[in-house]
Tab-separated table of C-alpha atoms in Angstrom:
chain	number	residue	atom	x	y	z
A	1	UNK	CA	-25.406	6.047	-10.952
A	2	UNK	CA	-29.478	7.059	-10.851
A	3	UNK	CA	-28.432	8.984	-14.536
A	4	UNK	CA	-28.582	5.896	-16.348
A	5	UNK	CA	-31.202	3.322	-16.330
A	6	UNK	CA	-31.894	-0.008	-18.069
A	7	UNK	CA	-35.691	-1.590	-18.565
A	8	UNK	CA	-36.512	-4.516	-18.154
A	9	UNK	CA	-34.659	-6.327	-15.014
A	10	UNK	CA	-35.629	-9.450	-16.478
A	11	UNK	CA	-36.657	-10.341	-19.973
A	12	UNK	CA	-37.304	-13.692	-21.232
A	13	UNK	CA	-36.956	-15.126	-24.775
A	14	UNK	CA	-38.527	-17.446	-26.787
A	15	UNK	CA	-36.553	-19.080	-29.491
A	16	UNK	CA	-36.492	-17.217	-32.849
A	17	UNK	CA	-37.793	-13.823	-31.140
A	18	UNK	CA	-36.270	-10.568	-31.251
A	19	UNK	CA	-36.020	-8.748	-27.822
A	20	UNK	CA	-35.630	-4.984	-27.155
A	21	UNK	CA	-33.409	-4.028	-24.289
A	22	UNK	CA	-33.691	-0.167	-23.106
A	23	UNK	CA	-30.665	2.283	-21.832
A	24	UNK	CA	-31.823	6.021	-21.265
A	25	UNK	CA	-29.422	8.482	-19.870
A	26	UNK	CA	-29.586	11.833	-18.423
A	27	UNK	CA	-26.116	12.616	-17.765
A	28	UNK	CA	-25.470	14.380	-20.912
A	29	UNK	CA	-22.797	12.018	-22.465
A	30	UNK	CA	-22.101	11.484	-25.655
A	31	UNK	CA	-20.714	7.901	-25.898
A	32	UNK	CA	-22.864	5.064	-24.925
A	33	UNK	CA	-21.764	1.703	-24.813
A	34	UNK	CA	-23.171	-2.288	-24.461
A	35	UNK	CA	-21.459	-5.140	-23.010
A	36	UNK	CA	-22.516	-8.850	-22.269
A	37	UNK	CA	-21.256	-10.298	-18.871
A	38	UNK	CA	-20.942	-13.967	-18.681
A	39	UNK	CA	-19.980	-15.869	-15.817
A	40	UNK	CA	-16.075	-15.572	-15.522
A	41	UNK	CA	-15.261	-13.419	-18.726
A	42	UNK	CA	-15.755	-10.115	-17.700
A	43	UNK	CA	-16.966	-7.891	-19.899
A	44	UNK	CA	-17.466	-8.055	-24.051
A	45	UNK	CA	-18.092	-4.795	-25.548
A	46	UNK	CA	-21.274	-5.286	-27.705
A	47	UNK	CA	-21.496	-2.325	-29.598
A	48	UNK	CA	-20.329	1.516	-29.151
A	49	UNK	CA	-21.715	4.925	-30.471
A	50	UNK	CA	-19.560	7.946	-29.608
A	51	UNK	CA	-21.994	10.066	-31.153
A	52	UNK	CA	-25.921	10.280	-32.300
A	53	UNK	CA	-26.666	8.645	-35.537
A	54	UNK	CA	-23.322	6.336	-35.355
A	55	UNK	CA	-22.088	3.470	-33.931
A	56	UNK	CA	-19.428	0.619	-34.373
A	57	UNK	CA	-19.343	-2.929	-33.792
A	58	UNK	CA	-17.643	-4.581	-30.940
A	59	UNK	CA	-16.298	-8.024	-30.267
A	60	UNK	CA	-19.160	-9.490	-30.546
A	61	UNK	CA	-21.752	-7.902	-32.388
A	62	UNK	CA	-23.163	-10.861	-34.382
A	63	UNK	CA	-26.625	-11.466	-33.345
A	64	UNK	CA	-27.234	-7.785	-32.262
A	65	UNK	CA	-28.176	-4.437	-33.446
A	66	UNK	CA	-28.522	-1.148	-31.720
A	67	UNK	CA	-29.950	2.188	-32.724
A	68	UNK	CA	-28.970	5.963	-31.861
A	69	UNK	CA	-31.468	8.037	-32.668
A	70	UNK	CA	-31.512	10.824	-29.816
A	71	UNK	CA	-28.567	11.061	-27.300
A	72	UNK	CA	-30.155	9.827	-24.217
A	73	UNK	CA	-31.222	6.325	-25.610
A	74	UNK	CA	-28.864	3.799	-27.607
A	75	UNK	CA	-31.342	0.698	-27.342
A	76	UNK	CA	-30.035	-3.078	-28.336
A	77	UNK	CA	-32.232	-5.648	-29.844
A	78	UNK	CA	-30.932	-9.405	-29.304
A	79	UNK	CA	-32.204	-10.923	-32.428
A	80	UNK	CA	-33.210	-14.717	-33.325
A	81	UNK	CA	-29.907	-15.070	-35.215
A	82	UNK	CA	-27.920	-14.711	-31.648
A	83	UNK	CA	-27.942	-18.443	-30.841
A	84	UNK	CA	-26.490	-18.249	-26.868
A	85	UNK	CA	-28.066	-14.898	-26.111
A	86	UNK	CA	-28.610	-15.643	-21.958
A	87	UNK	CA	-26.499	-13.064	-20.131
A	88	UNK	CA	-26.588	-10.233	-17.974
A	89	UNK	CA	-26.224	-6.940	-20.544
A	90	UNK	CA	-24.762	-3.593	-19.158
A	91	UNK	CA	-25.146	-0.434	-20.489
A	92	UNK	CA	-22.976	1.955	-19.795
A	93	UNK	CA	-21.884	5.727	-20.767
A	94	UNK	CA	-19.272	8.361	-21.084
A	95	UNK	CA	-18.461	11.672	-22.060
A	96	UNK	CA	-16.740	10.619	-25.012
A	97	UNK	CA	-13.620	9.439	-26.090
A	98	UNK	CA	-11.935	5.994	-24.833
A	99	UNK	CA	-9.712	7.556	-22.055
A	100	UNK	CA	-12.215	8.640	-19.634
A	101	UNK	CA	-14.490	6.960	-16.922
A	102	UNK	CA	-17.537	4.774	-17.952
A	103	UNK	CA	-21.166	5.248	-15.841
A	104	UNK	CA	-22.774	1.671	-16.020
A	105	UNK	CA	-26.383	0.931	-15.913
A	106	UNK	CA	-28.047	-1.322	-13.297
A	107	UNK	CA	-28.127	-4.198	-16.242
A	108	UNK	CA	-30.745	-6.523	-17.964
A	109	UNK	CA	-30.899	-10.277	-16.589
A	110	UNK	CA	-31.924	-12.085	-20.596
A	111	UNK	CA	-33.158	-15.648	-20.034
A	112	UNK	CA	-34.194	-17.970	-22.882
A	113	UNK	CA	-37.469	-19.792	-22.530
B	1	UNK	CA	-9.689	-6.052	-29.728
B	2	UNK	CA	-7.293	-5.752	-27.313
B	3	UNK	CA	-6.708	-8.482	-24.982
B	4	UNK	CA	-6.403	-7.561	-20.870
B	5	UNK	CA	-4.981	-10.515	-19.034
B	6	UNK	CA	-5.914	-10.077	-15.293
B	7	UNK	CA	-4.668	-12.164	-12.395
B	8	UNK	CA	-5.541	-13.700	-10.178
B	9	UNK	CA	-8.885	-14.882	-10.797
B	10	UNK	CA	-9.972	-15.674	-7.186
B	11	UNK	CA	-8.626	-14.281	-3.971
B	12	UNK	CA	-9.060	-14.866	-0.467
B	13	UNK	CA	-7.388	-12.585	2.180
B	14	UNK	CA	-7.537	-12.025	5.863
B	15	UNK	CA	-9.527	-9.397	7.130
B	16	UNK	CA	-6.446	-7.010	7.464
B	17	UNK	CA	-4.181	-8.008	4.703
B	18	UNK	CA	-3.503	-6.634	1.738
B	19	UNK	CA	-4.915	-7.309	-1.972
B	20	UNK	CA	-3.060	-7.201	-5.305
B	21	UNK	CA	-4.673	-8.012	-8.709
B	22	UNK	CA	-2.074	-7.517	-11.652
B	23	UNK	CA	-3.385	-6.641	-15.305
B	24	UNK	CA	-1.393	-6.688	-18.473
B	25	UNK	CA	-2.189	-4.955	-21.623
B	26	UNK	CA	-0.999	-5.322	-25.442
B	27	UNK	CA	-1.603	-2.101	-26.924
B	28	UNK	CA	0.409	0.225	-26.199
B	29	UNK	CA	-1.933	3.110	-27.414
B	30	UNK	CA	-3.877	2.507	-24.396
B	31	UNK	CA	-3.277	5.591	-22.296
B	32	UNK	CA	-6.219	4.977	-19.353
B	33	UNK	CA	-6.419	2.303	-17.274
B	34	UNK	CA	-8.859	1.931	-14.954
B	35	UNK	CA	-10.571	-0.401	-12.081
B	36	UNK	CA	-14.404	-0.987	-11.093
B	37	UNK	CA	-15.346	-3.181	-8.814
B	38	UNK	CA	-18.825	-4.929	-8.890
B	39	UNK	CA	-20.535	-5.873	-6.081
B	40	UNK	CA	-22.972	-9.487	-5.952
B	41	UNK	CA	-25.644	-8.079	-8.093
B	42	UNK	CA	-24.991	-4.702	-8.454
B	43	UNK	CA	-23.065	-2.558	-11.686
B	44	UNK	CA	-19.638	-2.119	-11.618
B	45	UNK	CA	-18.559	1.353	-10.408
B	46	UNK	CA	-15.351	2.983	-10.621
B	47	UNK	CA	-12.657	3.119	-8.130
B	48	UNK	CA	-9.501	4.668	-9.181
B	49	UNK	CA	-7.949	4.866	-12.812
B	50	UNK	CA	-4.891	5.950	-13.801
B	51	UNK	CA	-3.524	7.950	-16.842
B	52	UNK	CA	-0.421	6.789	-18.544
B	53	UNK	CA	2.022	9.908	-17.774
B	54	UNK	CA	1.602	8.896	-13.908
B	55	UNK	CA	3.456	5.766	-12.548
B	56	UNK	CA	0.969	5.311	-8.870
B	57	UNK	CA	-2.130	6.591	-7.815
B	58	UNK	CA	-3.584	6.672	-3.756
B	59	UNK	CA	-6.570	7.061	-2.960
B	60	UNK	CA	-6.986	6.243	0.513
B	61	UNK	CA	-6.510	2.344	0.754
B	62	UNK	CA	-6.889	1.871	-2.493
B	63	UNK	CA	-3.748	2.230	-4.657
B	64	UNK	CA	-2.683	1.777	-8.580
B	65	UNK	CA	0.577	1.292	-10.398
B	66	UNK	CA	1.240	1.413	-13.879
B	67	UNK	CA	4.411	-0.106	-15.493
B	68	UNK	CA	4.041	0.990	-19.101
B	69	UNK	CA	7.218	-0.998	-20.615
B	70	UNK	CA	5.943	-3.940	-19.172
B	71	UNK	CA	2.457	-3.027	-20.132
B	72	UNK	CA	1.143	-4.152	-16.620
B	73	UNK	CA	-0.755	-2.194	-14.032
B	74	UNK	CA	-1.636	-3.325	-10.527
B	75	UNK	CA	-4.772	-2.702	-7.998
B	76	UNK	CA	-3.341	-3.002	-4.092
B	77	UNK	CA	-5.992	-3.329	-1.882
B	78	UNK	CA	-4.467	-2.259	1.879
B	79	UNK	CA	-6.525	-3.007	5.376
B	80	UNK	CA	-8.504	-5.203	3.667
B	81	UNK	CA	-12.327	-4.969	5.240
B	82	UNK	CA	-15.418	-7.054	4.778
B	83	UNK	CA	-16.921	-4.449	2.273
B	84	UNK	CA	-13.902	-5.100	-0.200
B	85	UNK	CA	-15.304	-8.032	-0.888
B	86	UNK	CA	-16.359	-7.964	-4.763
B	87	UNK	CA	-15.537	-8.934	-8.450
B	88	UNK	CA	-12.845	-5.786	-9.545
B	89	UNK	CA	-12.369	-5.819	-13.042
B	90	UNK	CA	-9.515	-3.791	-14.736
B	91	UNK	CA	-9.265	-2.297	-18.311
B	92	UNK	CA	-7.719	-0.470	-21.260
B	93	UNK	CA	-8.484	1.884	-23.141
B	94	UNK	CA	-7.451	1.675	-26.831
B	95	UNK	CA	-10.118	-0.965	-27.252
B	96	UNK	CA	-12.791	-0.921	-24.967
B	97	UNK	CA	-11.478	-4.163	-23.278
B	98	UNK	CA	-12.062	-5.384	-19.507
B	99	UNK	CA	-10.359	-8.260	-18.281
B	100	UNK	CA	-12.140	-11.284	-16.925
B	101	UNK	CA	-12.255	-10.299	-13.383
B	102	UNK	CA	-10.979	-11.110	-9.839
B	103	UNK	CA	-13.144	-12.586	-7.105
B	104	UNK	CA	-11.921	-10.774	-3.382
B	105	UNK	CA	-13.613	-12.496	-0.978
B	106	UNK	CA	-12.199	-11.195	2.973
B	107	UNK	CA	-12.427	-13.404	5.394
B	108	UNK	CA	-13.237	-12.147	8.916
């Protein structure tokens, strides 16, 4: 669990600002993952890279954008176009593939001001 | 994606007892199934998972079926103790997708 980290705990929003939401990892994986957790839905996948430089869309990618620039760090921004954006956000990673266990990140409390 | 039913969404058993918390899955691609539970405040971690050439899994008092033509799999929960109590959320593979959780809360 200590091999992948999320920064900040809590991050708070005014409206029409973009907000940065870190995930480093340093257990060599090559997927990387986001979700948004909402009170009695479970889990909504975000976005997903399997690899560096590339990364798909989940179920609910409007309003968000991530970037994978080195392995250890797929970073999402909640920008001001995601209307309902307070949530608790988990990162998570794998070795790669679909059919093998996910690693998730302490999560990121976002609250809107 | 995919959609993961998973029932029930609350559950209350007696110190003791056992658990069970049924998922069903659409796609039947999806070849890995597995469970984390979350703990109040905490990130989910996994428990057990299960691959679809095996029909059960043990793992001490933890246990998981899969039923692939019915496209359900099941968590049991046996000698339930205070420290099962959690949100355990199930999913499948294909498409990334996690149900919507069950609440165990064991009552003393």
């Amino acid at each position: 669990d200590g091999g992948i980290t999320q920064s900040p705990k809590y991050l708070f929003r005014k409206e029409g600002q973009n907000v940065t939401l870190s995930c480093e990892q340093n257990l060599n994986h090559d997927a990387m993952y986001w979700y948004r957790q909402d009170p009695g839905q479970g889990l909504r996948l975000i976005y997903y890279s399997q690899i560096v430089n590339d990364f798909q869309k989940g179920d609910i990618a409007e309003g968000y954008s991530v970037s994978r620039e080195k392995k250890e760090s797929f970073p999402l921004t909640v920008t001001s176009a995601q209307k309902n954006p307070t949530a608790f956000y988990l990162c998570a990673s794998s070795m790669g593939g679909r059919s093998v266990a996910q690693y998730f990140g302490p999560g990121t409390r976002l609250l809107v001001l | 994606g995919e959609n993961v039913e998973q029932h029930p969404s609350t559950l209350s058993v007696q110190e003791g007892d056992s658990a069970v918390i049924k998922c069903t899955y659409s796609d039947s691609a999806s070849n890995y199934f597995p469970w984390y539970k979350q703990e109040l405040g905490k990130r989910p971690q996994l428990i057990i998972d299960i691959r679809s050439n095996v029909g059960e899994k043990k793992d001490q008092r933890i246990a998981v079926t899969l039923n692939k033509t019915a496209k359900h799999f099941s968590l049991h929960i046996t000698e339930t103790q205070p420290e099962d109590s959690a949100v355990y959320f199930c999913a499948a593979s294909s498409t990334l997708s996690f149900g919507a959780g069950t609440t165990v809360t064991v009552r003393a």
